[in-house]
Amino acid sequence: MNISGILVVVPPARIEDATRELNALPGVEVHHTEPSTGRIVVVQEAETVEQEIAALSRIKALSGVMLAEMVYHVFDETPPEWDAIPAEMAAS
Amino acid sequence: MELSRRNFLKSGVAAATAMAVGIPVSRIASAAAAETEQDWRWDKGVCRFCGVGCGIMIATQDGKIVATKGDPDAPVNRGLNCVKGYFNSKILYGKDRLTQPLMRMTDGRFDKQGKFTPVTWDQAFDEMAIQFKKAYEEKGPTGIGVIGSGQWLIQEGYAMTKLMKAGFRSNNIDPNARNCMASAVAAFMQVFGIDEPPGNYDDIEYTDTVVAWGANMAEAHPVLWQRVIDRRLGHSDMKIVNITTLRNMTSEGSDLEIIIKPNTDMALLNYLAREIIQRDAVNQAFVDAHCVFCAGPTDIGYGMRATDKFAFAAEKDIQAREVEVTLTRDEAIGLGLDPEQVHTIKQANAATADRHWLVGFEDFKAGVAPYTLDFVAELAKGDAEESLDAFKAKLVRLADLYADPKRKLVSFWTMGFNQHVRGTWVNEQIYSVHLLLGKIAEPGNSPFSLTGQPSACGTAREVGTFSHRLPADMVVNIAKHRDITEQTWKLPPKTLNPKVGSHITKIMRDLEDGSISWVWVQVNNPFQHVANANHWLKAARENDNFIVVSDAYPSISAKVADLILPVAMIFEKWGGYGNAERRTQLWREQVPPPGEARSDLWQILEFSKRITLAEVWKEQAIPGLKDEGFEEGKLPDVMAAAQEMGYTPQMTLYEALFETPQNKAFAWPDPVAKGHDNHTVKQLGVDWFVEKALFEEYAGFGRGHHHDLAPFDVYYQDDVRGLRWPVVDGKETPWRFNAKYDPYVKNGEIEFYGGAMKELVTGNLNGPTTEEKTKFPGKAKIFFRPYAAPVESPDGNYDLWLCTGRLLEHWHTGTMTRRVPELHRAMPSAVLDMNEKDAEERGLKRQDAVWIESRRGKIKAVIETTGRNRPPRGYSFMAFFDESVFVNKLCIDATCPISKEEDFKKTAIKIYKV
């Protein structure tokens, strides 16, 4: 389970709506807001890096979002089992 | 993870995020952040991906990366990461990570047709050395090659350069940066006599205007793009222009979008130069004091082979243009010739494309005179559905922005300029525009070449890992530069080979024609990223050669190799990168590499133990060598001179080049490590600090010579987030060539002090008219370069343009970012972006699977007409990250004849339903 801290910036007038819309997204929680600048800190939880990226795209797609970028990333996926590759590397 | 702990962790992450970007939080929240992080070891690092060079902080626990965060103290990114930031931890832990050497074998012995079999490091190096000696004995220094990288760490690139040039006496070493930045490099050298930009990223916060030329910054450089957008939010007069061949994400944030046809950027820049003169907007005092005017030959070819011996049948018509070409009507007009006549040109200057000479201002003015608004608008308008008048108005608006003396302006460019059959010219042209205006080398006024790889500057360019380069902007074909290098490296005179080696595309061609039969690839994926791949894949697998690939994952290049060496990645080793604004950043080893994976540096040093001086410093044949002071076609035996210097014939290259008394003086362990490990040193079994010794040895080349790096330890100080060279008396240099900021400026307020090519003959646009050379120290060159058509354009058969490039979620060939199956799903397979009407016209629609065919090959892909790239009619776009949709099988391997960088942006294709 990975967790990332994301900075979202919206026009200050939209901060309440944006907070509500962000909280409605799966795995996303708004933790801090700064009404004067429109800055919002959200934490999102996802199984994998890929899901985190997809979720970030959803945040960026919300109306009025001027910026949404990852700041903090806690990487807690299942430790890898190293494959010994020679199986002719034919997978793809 | 249990729920309460997870909730606590989230509060901590939220608080730490807020604090990183300067949002105040409560004392309880900040305590949560501190507690979350208390068991982790934090250290600073640099993002592994693009050339922006964002600072990150890395947390480790029990030998694993557990968290990363944008570094709030990093001036580049100020706490933010883009999407690729997620991969800095993930890339180390892909399931198919290579962890042991693999060799093609049958019945326990090497066999080129055999299957990959795990071997020990000793077996791997033994076979590698046998094969090396076979190629080297038979063909000499030109029979081997190394394909390196703009992702090489500084020390890795330096060690390999030294091994190849001083040890093997071969200049056949070239980085993938050739195909990324070489045009920018060639233009920097020709215009300024020194590589890399005058300005830096801080120009964004000082400027009134950003013009992106062939640079989709919103996708490829998102953190810098964010700074551009932020500037506009805080600065009402700020204007952003996107000059592009298709509508893309950067268009969304721009005030003005100008869609042009391929290669017409050159015409547009000449229009700007003409307008600046017509409007009397030339900064005459600046030009008089700091500039000269130049021109060069135009019959320079397209960097293809001059023979069609190896061409596929379908390629031959285009290949013939390397010998002779008939000018298009627009080219004739742009050269001031009569467009009603037929002009057939022999490519007489293909091998001397970089020649140039001084001309007068009146010559320059006459050169740009044909580039009127009417001519350029008609030629350049890229969207058939836009009216000519609307397009003209945009060009005038662009000229208004450039010519306004009160307006500060930054021009950014990347691959649209660099990957261009006239890449060096178009880079030179943008400098011409800025120099005419004097908008350069001061805060907010900056022509700025962005880079695509994290150390294209720091390693490929500054270390000099190109086939013509030595460290600190020196080159192999200047005797004085070889002398300096031989003295620094303590080599006998004439050890270094004066003949420029094979660039990356030529190494591939050499493999195909058999002149190279041993290649070592490090930190890149050339069999996927070099254009016209069908030729090179066949050469690698079917010719009698031996290909070694050091890689972390089974990339296409690893799969075509004969021997795969598993590597330690980024934070599994000590290293350093240099970003696009001359900022050098170093980091410590954070976690151990998995299994038997070892650093590229360890591999270079271990391999060097297997070659003795007697094998390399004897007389060597170099076909075509004709340099003064050398017997034709030969490098001399230098062993006798070497013995006088204390070397012995049986000494290994490791002992002679790396484990020198000077280097051994840097002891490991070293307090700068602060408890961090060093697997390279450990596996070598030595007590000297290899990375520090090599960094300091390398830095010796640049100190006092315009390229000063700080001492190794300084970069590891807690209060340092990289430093922009030259670092003189402990101070970095934000703007070069400007006396206010740059201690190397000795004469006046502005001085373009780069020393290369600052003495030339004089002539006119047609050629030199004198033999007497004039010196012009301290000045920059304003080049006239005419419009040139692409080497290949759509016709009745191949009727669509194809441009290739990068997408936000994936990086380059996708070896690292495409690892993760889940990630792959977001962008499952490369799609062909095309105009809906072009699709309809061919009886196709969105999501149809199609064959895409060029003269060089065909591949299958899926059509997209509503994606975030929206090509105009006649144009299509495809990303190059996906090995299952192998776009470089289609692309032409034509290059800029000066820079030798391939043009991945202009291939003619046809498409039809599968």
PDB file of C-alpha atoms in Angstrom, chain B residues 556-794:
ATOM      1  CA  ILE B 556      15.563  -4.714 -26.408  1.00  0.00           C
ATOM      2  CA  SER B 557      19.289  -4.055 -26.359  1.00  0.00           C
ATOM      3  CA  ALA B 558      19.807  -6.655 -23.637  1.00  0.00           C
ATOM      4  CA  LYS B 559      17.804  -9.138 -25.651  1.00  0.00           C
ATOM      5  CA  VAL B 560      19.945  -8.737 -28.772  1.00  0.00           C
ATOM      6  CA  ALA B 561      23.177  -8.888 -26.753  1.00  0.00           C
ATOM      7  CA  ASP B 562      25.583 -11.797 -26.467  1.00  0.00           C
ATOM      8  CA  LEU B 563      26.445 -10.967 -22.879  1.00  0.00           C
ATOM      9  CA  ILE B 564      24.323  -9.092 -20.337  1.00  0.00           C
ATOM     10  CA  LEU B 565      25.931  -7.555 -17.284  1.00  0.00           C
ATOM     11  CA  PRO B 566      23.489  -6.704 -14.465  1.00  0.00           C
ATOM     12  CA  VAL B 567      23.953  -3.185 -13.143  1.00  0.00           C
ATOM     13  CA  ALA B 568      23.448  -1.295  -9.932  1.00  0.00           C
ATOM     14  CA  MET B 569      21.020   1.570 -10.497  1.00  0.00           C
ATOM     15  CA  ILE B 570      21.026   5.221  -9.458  1.00  0.00           C
ATOM     16  CA  PHE B 571      20.796   5.153  -5.633  1.00  0.00           C
ATOM     17  CA  GLU B 572      22.578   1.813  -5.390  1.00  0.00           C
ATOM     18  CA  LYS B 573      25.855   3.585  -6.087  1.00  0.00           C
ATOM     19  CA  TRP B 574      27.742   6.812  -5.415  1.00  0.00           C
ATOM     20  CA  GLY B 575      27.476   9.252  -8.263  1.00  0.00           C
ATOM     21  CA  GLY B 576      26.764  12.622  -9.776  1.00  0.00           C
ATOM     22  CA  TYR B 577      24.728  14.226 -12.520  1.00  0.00           C
ATOM     23  CA  GLY B 578      24.860  17.644 -14.189  1.00  0.00           C
ATOM     24  CA  ASN B 579      21.579  19.240 -15.297  1.00  0.00           C
ATOM     25  CA  ALA B 580      20.745  21.656 -18.136  1.00  0.00           C
ATOM     26  CA  GLU B 581      21.557  24.795 -16.146  1.00  0.00           C
ATOM     27  CA  ARG B 582      25.140  23.659 -15.382  1.00  0.00           C
ATOM     28  CA  ARG B 583      24.148  22.435 -11.912  1.00  0.00           C
ATOM     29  CA  THR B 584      26.292  19.548 -10.676  1.00  0.00           C
ATOM     30  CA  GLN B 585      24.650  17.350  -8.026  1.00  0.00           C
ATOM     31  CA  LEU B 586      26.193  14.401  -6.189  1.00  0.00           C
ATOM     32  CA  TRP B 587      24.694  11.724  -3.991  1.00  0.00           C
ATOM     33  CA  ARG B 588      25.707   8.846  -1.743  1.00  0.00           C
ATOM     34  CA  GLU B 589      24.963   5.157  -2.156  1.00  0.00           C
ATOM     35  CA  GLN B 590      21.641   4.660  -0.379  1.00  0.00           C
ATOM     36  CA  VAL B 591      20.830   0.951  -0.700  1.00  0.00           C
ATOM     37  CA  PRO B 592      22.750  -2.117  -1.846  1.00  0.00           C
ATOM     38  CA  PRO B 593      22.211  -3.445  -5.385  1.00  0.00           C
ATOM     39  CA  PRO B 594      20.263  -6.719  -5.637  1.00  0.00           C
ATOM     40  CA  GLY B 595      21.883 -10.081  -6.234  1.00  0.00           C
ATOM     41  CA  GLU B 596      25.099  -9.798  -8.162  1.00  0.00           C
ATOM     42  CA  ALA B 597      24.248  -6.514  -9.851  1.00  0.00           C
ATOM     43  CA  ARG B 598      27.217  -4.135  -9.690  1.00  0.00           C
ATOM     44  CA  SER B 599      27.864  -0.547 -10.728  1.00  0.00           C
ATOM     45  CA  ASP B 600      28.893   0.276 -14.303  1.00  0.00           C
ATOM     46  CA  LEU B 601      32.011   1.835 -12.820  1.00  0.00           C
ATOM     47  CA  TRP B 602      32.984  -1.437 -11.132  1.00  0.00           C
ATOM     48  CA  GLN B 603      32.448  -3.213 -14.460  1.00  0.00           C
ATOM     49  CA  ILE B 604      34.686  -0.755 -16.330  1.00  0.00           C
ATOM     50  CA  LEU B 605      37.462  -1.067 -13.761  1.00  0.00           C
ATOM     51  CA  GLU B 606      37.240  -4.856 -13.504  1.00  0.00           C
ATOM     52  CA  PHE B 607      37.358  -5.260 -17.276  1.00  0.00           C
ATOM     53  CA  SER B 608      40.385  -2.948 -17.468  1.00  0.00           C
ATOM     54  CA  LYS B 609      42.293  -5.442 -15.299  1.00  0.00           C
ATOM     55  CA  ARG B 610      42.196  -7.928 -18.151  1.00  0.00           C
ATOM     56  CA  ILE B 611      44.049  -5.854 -20.734  1.00  0.00           C
ATOM     57  CA  THR B 612      47.786  -5.075 -20.521  1.00  0.00           C
ATOM     58  CA  LEU B 613      49.674  -2.079 -21.861  1.00  0.00           C
ATOM     59  CA  ALA B 614      51.652  -4.303 -24.262  1.00  0.00           C
ATOM     60  CA  GLU B 615      48.379  -5.169 -25.991  1.00  0.00           C
ATOM     61  CA  VAL B 616      47.253  -1.597 -26.623  1.00  0.00           C
ATOM     62  CA  TRP B 617      50.209   0.802 -26.572  1.00  0.00           C
ATOM     63  CA  LYS B 618      51.969  -0.878 -29.502  1.00  0.00           C
ATOM     64  CA  GLU B 619      51.739   0.399 -33.092  1.00  0.00           C
ATOM     65  CA  GLN B 620      48.134   0.469 -34.240  1.00  0.00           C
ATOM     66  CA  ALA B 621      46.569   0.829 -37.676  1.00  0.00           C
ATOM     67  CA  ILE B 622      43.974   3.616 -37.931  1.00  0.00           C
ATOM     68  CA  PRO B 623      42.527   3.687 -41.454  1.00  0.00           C
ATOM     69  CA  GLY B 624      42.309   7.225 -42.801  1.00  0.00           C
ATOM     70  CA  LEU B 625      44.446   8.879 -40.092  1.00  0.00           C
ATOM     71  CA  LYS B 626      46.288  11.769 -41.745  1.00  0.00           C
ATOM     72  CA  ASP B 627      47.055  14.125 -38.876  1.00  0.00           C
ATOM     73  CA  GLU B 628      50.231  16.143 -38.678  1.00  0.00           C
ATOM     74  CA  GLY B 629      52.929  14.472 -36.631  1.00  0.00           C
ATOM     75  CA  PHE B 630      51.635  10.960 -37.317  1.00  0.00           C
ATOM     76  CA  GLU B 631      52.637   8.434 -39.930  1.00  0.00           C
ATOM     77  CA  GLU B 632      49.683   8.053 -42.281  1.00  0.00           C
ATOM     78  CA  GLY B 633      47.204   5.466 -41.082  1.00  0.00           C
ATOM     79  CA  LYS B 634      49.095   4.670 -37.893  1.00  0.00           C
ATOM     80  CA  LEU B 635      49.341   5.340 -34.190  1.00  0.00           C
ATOM     81  CA  PRO B 636      52.946   4.874 -33.039  1.00  0.00           C
ATOM     82  CA  ASP B 637      54.247   2.303 -30.580  1.00  0.00           C
ATOM     83  CA  VAL B 638      54.486   4.280 -27.324  1.00  0.00           C
ATOM     84  CA  MET B 639      55.639   1.429 -25.096  1.00  0.00           C
ATOM     85  CA  ALA B 640      59.289   2.504 -25.040  1.00  0.00           C
ATOM     86  CA  ALA B 641      58.350   6.022 -23.949  1.00  0.00           C
ATOM     87  CA  ALA B 642      55.943   4.506 -21.456  1.00  0.00           C
ATOM     88  CA  GLN B 643      58.688   2.409 -19.914  1.00  0.00           C
ATOM     89  CA  GLU B 644      60.786   5.517 -19.421  1.00  0.00           C
ATOM     90  CA  MET B 645      57.833   6.936 -17.490  1.00  0.00           C
ATOM     91  CA  GLY B 646      57.822   3.866 -15.235  1.00  0.00           C
ATOM     92  CA  TYR B 647      55.139   1.763 -16.912  1.00  0.00           C
ATOM     93  CA  THR B 648      55.798  -1.890 -17.766  1.00  0.00           C
ATOM     94  CA  PRO B 649      54.374  -3.894 -20.686  1.00  0.00           C
ATOM     95  CA  GLN B 650      52.633  -6.326 -18.354  1.00  0.00           C
ATOM     96  CA  MET B 651      50.962  -3.602 -16.337  1.00  0.00           C
ATOM     97  CA  THR B 652      47.177  -3.688 -16.694  1.00  0.00           C
ATOM     98  CA  LEU B 653      45.094  -0.737 -17.823  1.00  0.00           C
ATOM     99  CA  TYR B 654      43.554  -0.779 -14.357  1.00  0.00           C
ATOM    100  CA  GLU B 655      46.936  -0.130 -12.793  1.00  0.00           C
ATOM    101  CA  ALA B 656      48.050   2.382 -15.411  1.00  0.00           C
ATOM    102  CA  LEU B 657      44.875   4.440 -15.665  1.00  0.00           C
ATOM    103  CA  PHE B 658      42.881   4.008 -12.487  1.00  0.00           C
ATOM    104  CA  GLU B 659      44.780   2.734  -9.471  1.00  0.00           C
ATOM    105  CA  THR B 660      47.364   5.488  -9.749  1.00  0.00           C
ATOM    106  CA  PRO B 661      49.279   6.852  -6.736  1.00  0.00           C
ATOM    107  CA  GLN B 662      47.260  10.090  -6.986  1.00  0.00           C
ATOM    108  CA  ASN B 663      43.967   8.236  -6.931  1.00  0.00           C
ATOM    109  CA  LYS B 664      45.008   5.905  -4.117  1.00  0.00           C
ATOM    110  CA  ALA B 665      45.583   8.973  -1.983  1.00  0.00           C
ATOM    111  CA  PHE B 666      41.798   9.331  -1.627  1.00  0.00           C
ATOM    112  CA  ALA B 667      41.174   6.908   1.190  1.00  0.00           C
ATOM    113  CA  TRP B 668      38.059   4.884   1.821  1.00  0.00           C
ATOM    114  CA  PRO B 669      36.380   4.978   4.295  1.00  0.00           C
ATOM    115  CA  ASP B 670      35.890   8.723   4.183  1.00  0.00           C
ATOM    116  CA  PRO B 671      33.981  10.882   6.710  1.00  0.00           C
ATOM    117  CA  VAL B 672      31.847  12.302   3.879  1.00  0.00           C
ATOM    118  CA  ALA B 673      30.141   8.892   3.706  1.00  0.00           C
ATOM    119  CA  LYS B 674      28.417   9.421   7.070  1.00  0.00           C
ATOM    120  CA  GLY B 675      27.903   5.698   7.408  1.00  0.00           C
ATOM    121  CA  HIS B 676      26.782   5.056   3.828  1.00  0.00           C
ATOM    122  CA  ASP B 677      28.277   2.036   2.118  1.00  0.00           C
ATOM    123  CA  ASN B 678      30.193   1.785  -1.162  1.00  0.00           C
ATOM    124  CA  HIS B 679      29.706  -1.511  -2.960  1.00  0.00           C
ATOM    125  CA  THR B 680      32.015  -0.498  -5.834  1.00  0.00           C
ATOM    126  CA  VAL B 681      34.962  -0.063  -3.503  1.00  0.00           C
ATOM    127  CA  LYS B 682      34.029  -3.172  -1.541  1.00  0.00           C
ATOM    128  CA  GLN B 683      33.735  -5.382  -4.610  1.00  0.00           C
ATOM    129  CA  LEU B 684      36.992  -4.059  -6.030  1.00  0.00           C
ATOM    130  CA  GLY B 685      38.565  -4.935  -2.706  1.00  0.00           C
ATOM    131  CA  VAL B 686      40.444  -1.643  -2.448  1.00  0.00           C
ATOM    132  CA  ASP B 687      40.949   0.993   0.203  1.00  0.00           C
ATOM    133  CA  TRP B 688      40.727   4.046  -2.048  1.00  0.00           C
ATOM    134  CA  PHE B 689      37.572   6.050  -2.720  1.00  0.00           C
ATOM    135  CA  VAL B 690      37.123   5.381  -6.426  1.00  0.00           C
ATOM    136  CA  GLU B 691      34.266   7.831  -7.098  1.00  0.00           C
ATOM    137  CA  LYS B 692      35.952  10.688  -5.243  1.00  0.00           C
ATOM    138  CA  ALA B 693      39.351  10.077  -6.843  1.00  0.00           C
ATOM    139  CA  LEU B 694      37.925   9.977 -10.351  1.00  0.00           C
ATOM    140  CA  PHE B 695      35.765  13.057  -9.750  1.00  0.00           C
ATOM    141  CA  GLU B 696      38.754  15.054  -8.529  1.00  0.00           C
ATOM    142  CA  GLU B 697      40.964  13.829 -11.375  1.00  0.00           C
ATOM    143  CA  TYR B 698      38.293  14.805 -13.884  1.00  0.00           C
ATOM    144  CA  ALA B 699      37.641  18.178 -12.220  1.00  0.00           C
ATOM    145  CA  GLY B 700      41.314  18.999 -12.701  1.00  0.00           C
ATOM    146  CA  PHE B 701      40.656  19.432 -16.414  1.00  0.00           C
ATOM    147  CA  GLY B 702      38.126  22.227 -15.946  1.00  0.00           C
ATOM    148  CA  ARG B 703      39.457  24.162 -12.953  1.00  0.00           C
ATOM    149  CA  GLY B 704      40.966  27.411 -14.150  1.00  0.00           C
ATOM    150  CA  HIS B 705      39.573  26.735 -17.622  1.00  0.00           C
ATOM    151  CA  HIS B 706      35.979  28.068 -17.476  1.00  0.00           C
ATOM    152  CA  HIS B 707      34.593  24.741 -16.172  1.00  0.00           C
ATOM    153  CA  ASP B 708      35.454  24.826 -12.481  1.00  0.00           C
ATOM    154  CA  LEU B 709      33.746  22.274 -10.296  1.00  0.00           C
ATOM    155  CA  ALA B 710      33.765  22.562  -6.500  1.00  0.00           C
ATOM    156  CA  PRO B 711      35.653  20.011  -4.400  1.00  0.00           C
ATOM    157  CA  PHE B 712      33.858  16.641  -4.161  1.00  0.00           C
ATOM    158  CA  ASP B 713      33.007  17.021  -0.484  1.00  0.00           C
ATOM    159  CA  VAL B 714      31.329  20.407  -0.977  1.00  0.00           C
ATOM    160  CA  TYR B 715      28.502  18.846  -2.976  1.00  0.00           C
ATOM    161  CA  TYR B 716      27.710  16.622   0.005  1.00  0.00           C
ATOM    162  CA  GLN B 717      27.356  19.480   2.495  1.00  0.00           C
ATOM    163  CA  ASP B 718      23.909  19.680   4.042  1.00  0.00           C
ATOM    164  CA  ASP B 719      23.423  23.252   2.838  1.00  0.00           C
ATOM    165  CA  VAL B 720      24.360  22.591  -0.799  1.00  0.00           C
ATOM    166  CA  ARG B 721      21.791  21.606  -3.433  1.00  0.00           C
ATOM    167  CA  GLY B 722      24.086  21.327  -6.389  1.00  0.00           C
ATOM    168  CA  LEU B 723      26.195  24.169  -7.768  1.00  0.00           C
ATOM    169  CA  ARG B 724      26.201  25.796 -11.193  1.00  0.00           C
ATOM    170  CA  TRP B 725      29.685  25.790 -12.706  1.00  0.00           C
ATOM    171  CA  PRO B 726      32.013  27.546 -13.047  1.00  0.00           C
ATOM    172  CA  VAL B 727      32.339  27.494  -9.247  1.00  0.00           C
ATOM    173  CA  VAL B 728      35.073  30.027  -8.524  1.00  0.00           C
ATOM    174  CA  ASP B 729      36.228  30.907  -4.996  1.00  0.00           C
ATOM    175  CA  GLY B 730      33.340  28.863  -3.648  1.00  0.00           C
ATOM    176  CA  LYS B 731      30.738  30.799  -5.634  1.00  0.00           C
ATOM    177  CA  GLU B 732      28.582  29.399  -8.420  1.00  0.00           C
ATOM    178  CA  THR B 733      27.931  31.299 -11.662  1.00  0.00           C
ATOM    179  CA  PRO B 734      24.241  31.844 -12.409  1.00  0.00           C
ATOM    180  CA  TRP B 735      24.721  33.839 -15.641  1.00  0.00           C
ATOM    181  CA  ARG B 736      27.787  33.323 -17.760  1.00  0.00           C
ATOM    182  CA  PHE B 737      29.501  35.906 -19.997  1.00  0.00           C
ATOM    183  CA  ASN B 738      28.155  38.744 -17.831  1.00  0.00           C
ATOM    184  CA  ALA B 739      30.689  40.520 -15.582  1.00  0.00           C
ATOM    185  CA  LYS B 740      28.115  40.971 -12.813  1.00  0.00           C
ATOM    186  CA  TYR B 741      27.877  37.232 -12.298  1.00  0.00           C
ATOM    187  CA  ASP B 742      30.781  35.552 -14.067  1.00  0.00           C
ATOM    188  CA  PRO B 743      34.336  35.962 -12.753  1.00  0.00           C
ATOM    189  CA  TYR B 744      35.744  34.775 -16.083  1.00  0.00           C
ATOM    190  CA  VAL B 745      34.610  37.972 -17.813  1.00  0.00           C
ATOM    191  CA  LYS B 746      37.758  40.089 -17.914  1.00  0.00           C
ATOM    192  CA  ASN B 747      36.960  42.672 -20.582  1.00  0.00           C
ATOM    193  CA  GLY B 748      33.876  44.849 -20.357  1.00  0.00           C
ATOM    194  CA  GLU B 749      30.410  43.967 -19.103  1.00  0.00           C
ATOM    195  CA  ILE B 750      29.740  41.175 -21.579  1.00  0.00           C
ATOM    196  CA  GLU B 751      32.367  38.825 -22.952  1.00  0.00           C
ATOM    197  CA  PHE B 752      31.756  35.615 -24.906  1.00  0.00           C
ATOM    198  CA  TYR B 753      35.084  34.217 -23.832  1.00  0.00           C
ATOM    199  CA  GLY B 754      34.750  30.674 -25.166  1.00  0.00           C
ATOM    200  CA  GLY B 755      37.927  30.012 -27.126  1.00  0.00           C
ATOM    201  CA  ALA B 756      36.942  27.526 -29.848  1.00  0.00           C
ATOM    202  CA  MET B 757      36.783  28.620 -33.498  1.00  0.00           C
ATOM    203  CA  LYS B 758      37.435  32.305 -32.834  1.00  0.00           C
ATOM    204  CA  GLU B 759      39.697  32.845 -35.840  1.00  0.00           C
ATOM    205  CA  LEU B 760      38.233  32.652 -39.362  1.00  0.00           C
ATOM    206  CA  VAL B 761      38.681  33.683 -42.980  1.00  0.00           C
ATOM    207  CA  THR B 762      36.315  36.265 -44.469  1.00  0.00           C
ATOM    208  CA  GLY B 763      33.920  36.013 -47.412  1.00  0.00           C
ATOM    209  CA  ASN B 764      30.338  36.458 -48.478  1.00  0.00           C
ATOM    210  CA  LEU B 765      27.281  34.197 -48.487  1.00  0.00           C
ATOM    211  CA  ASN B 766      28.730  32.160 -51.352  1.00  0.00           C
ATOM    212  CA  GLY B 767      32.054  31.340 -49.717  1.00  0.00           C
ATOM    213  CA  PRO B 768      35.339  32.720 -48.406  1.00  0.00           C
ATOM    214  CA  THR B 769      37.004  35.444 -50.456  1.00  0.00           C
ATOM    215  CA  THR B 770      40.228  35.733 -48.481  1.00  0.00           C
ATOM    216  CA  GLU B 771      42.775  33.345 -47.038  1.00  0.00           C
ATOM    217  CA  GLU B 772      43.813  35.624 -44.253  1.00  0.00           C
ATOM    218  CA  LYS B 773      42.319  34.759 -40.885  1.00  0.00           C
ATOM    219  CA  THR B 774      40.850  37.308 -38.508  1.00  0.00           C
ATOM    220  CA  LYS B 775      40.707  36.805 -34.749  1.00  0.00           C
ATOM    221  CA  PHE B 776      37.661  37.936 -32.802  1.00  0.00           C
ATOM    222  CA  PRO B 777      38.188  36.925 -29.161  1.00  0.00           C
ATOM    223  CA  GLY B 778      35.298  37.526 -26.784  1.00  0.00           C
ATOM    224  CA  LYS B 779      32.658  37.661 -29.508  1.00  0.00           C
ATOM    225  CA  ALA B 780      29.702  35.468 -30.437  1.00  0.00           C
ATOM    226  CA  LYS B 781      28.668  34.621 -33.988  1.00  0.00           C
ATOM    227  CA  ILE B 782      25.434  35.555 -35.688  1.00  0.00           C
ATOM    228  CA  PHE B 783      24.921  32.947 -38.412  1.00  0.00           C
ATOM    229  CA  PHE B 784      22.869  33.256 -41.556  1.00  0.00           C
ATOM    230  CA  ARG B 785      21.367  29.831 -42.294  1.00  0.00           C
ATOM    231  CA  PRO B 786      18.860  29.387 -45.116  1.00  0.00           C
ATOM    232  CA  TYR B 787      15.669  27.355 -45.028  1.00  0.00           C
ATOM    233  CA  ALA B 788      16.272  23.705 -45.990  1.00  0.00           C
ATOM    234  CA  ALA B 789      13.517  21.192 -46.751  1.00  0.00           C
ATOM    235  CA  PRO B 790      13.412  17.905 -44.828  1.00  0.00           C
ATOM    236  CA  VAL B 791      15.297  15.062 -46.493  1.00  0.00           C
ATOM    237  CA  GLU B 792      12.087  13.083 -46.765  1.00  0.00           C
ATOM    238  CA  SER B 793       8.593  14.532 -47.161  1.00  0.00           C
ATOM    239  CA  PRO B 794       5.208  12.910 -47.772  1.00  0.00           C
TER     240      PRO B 794
END
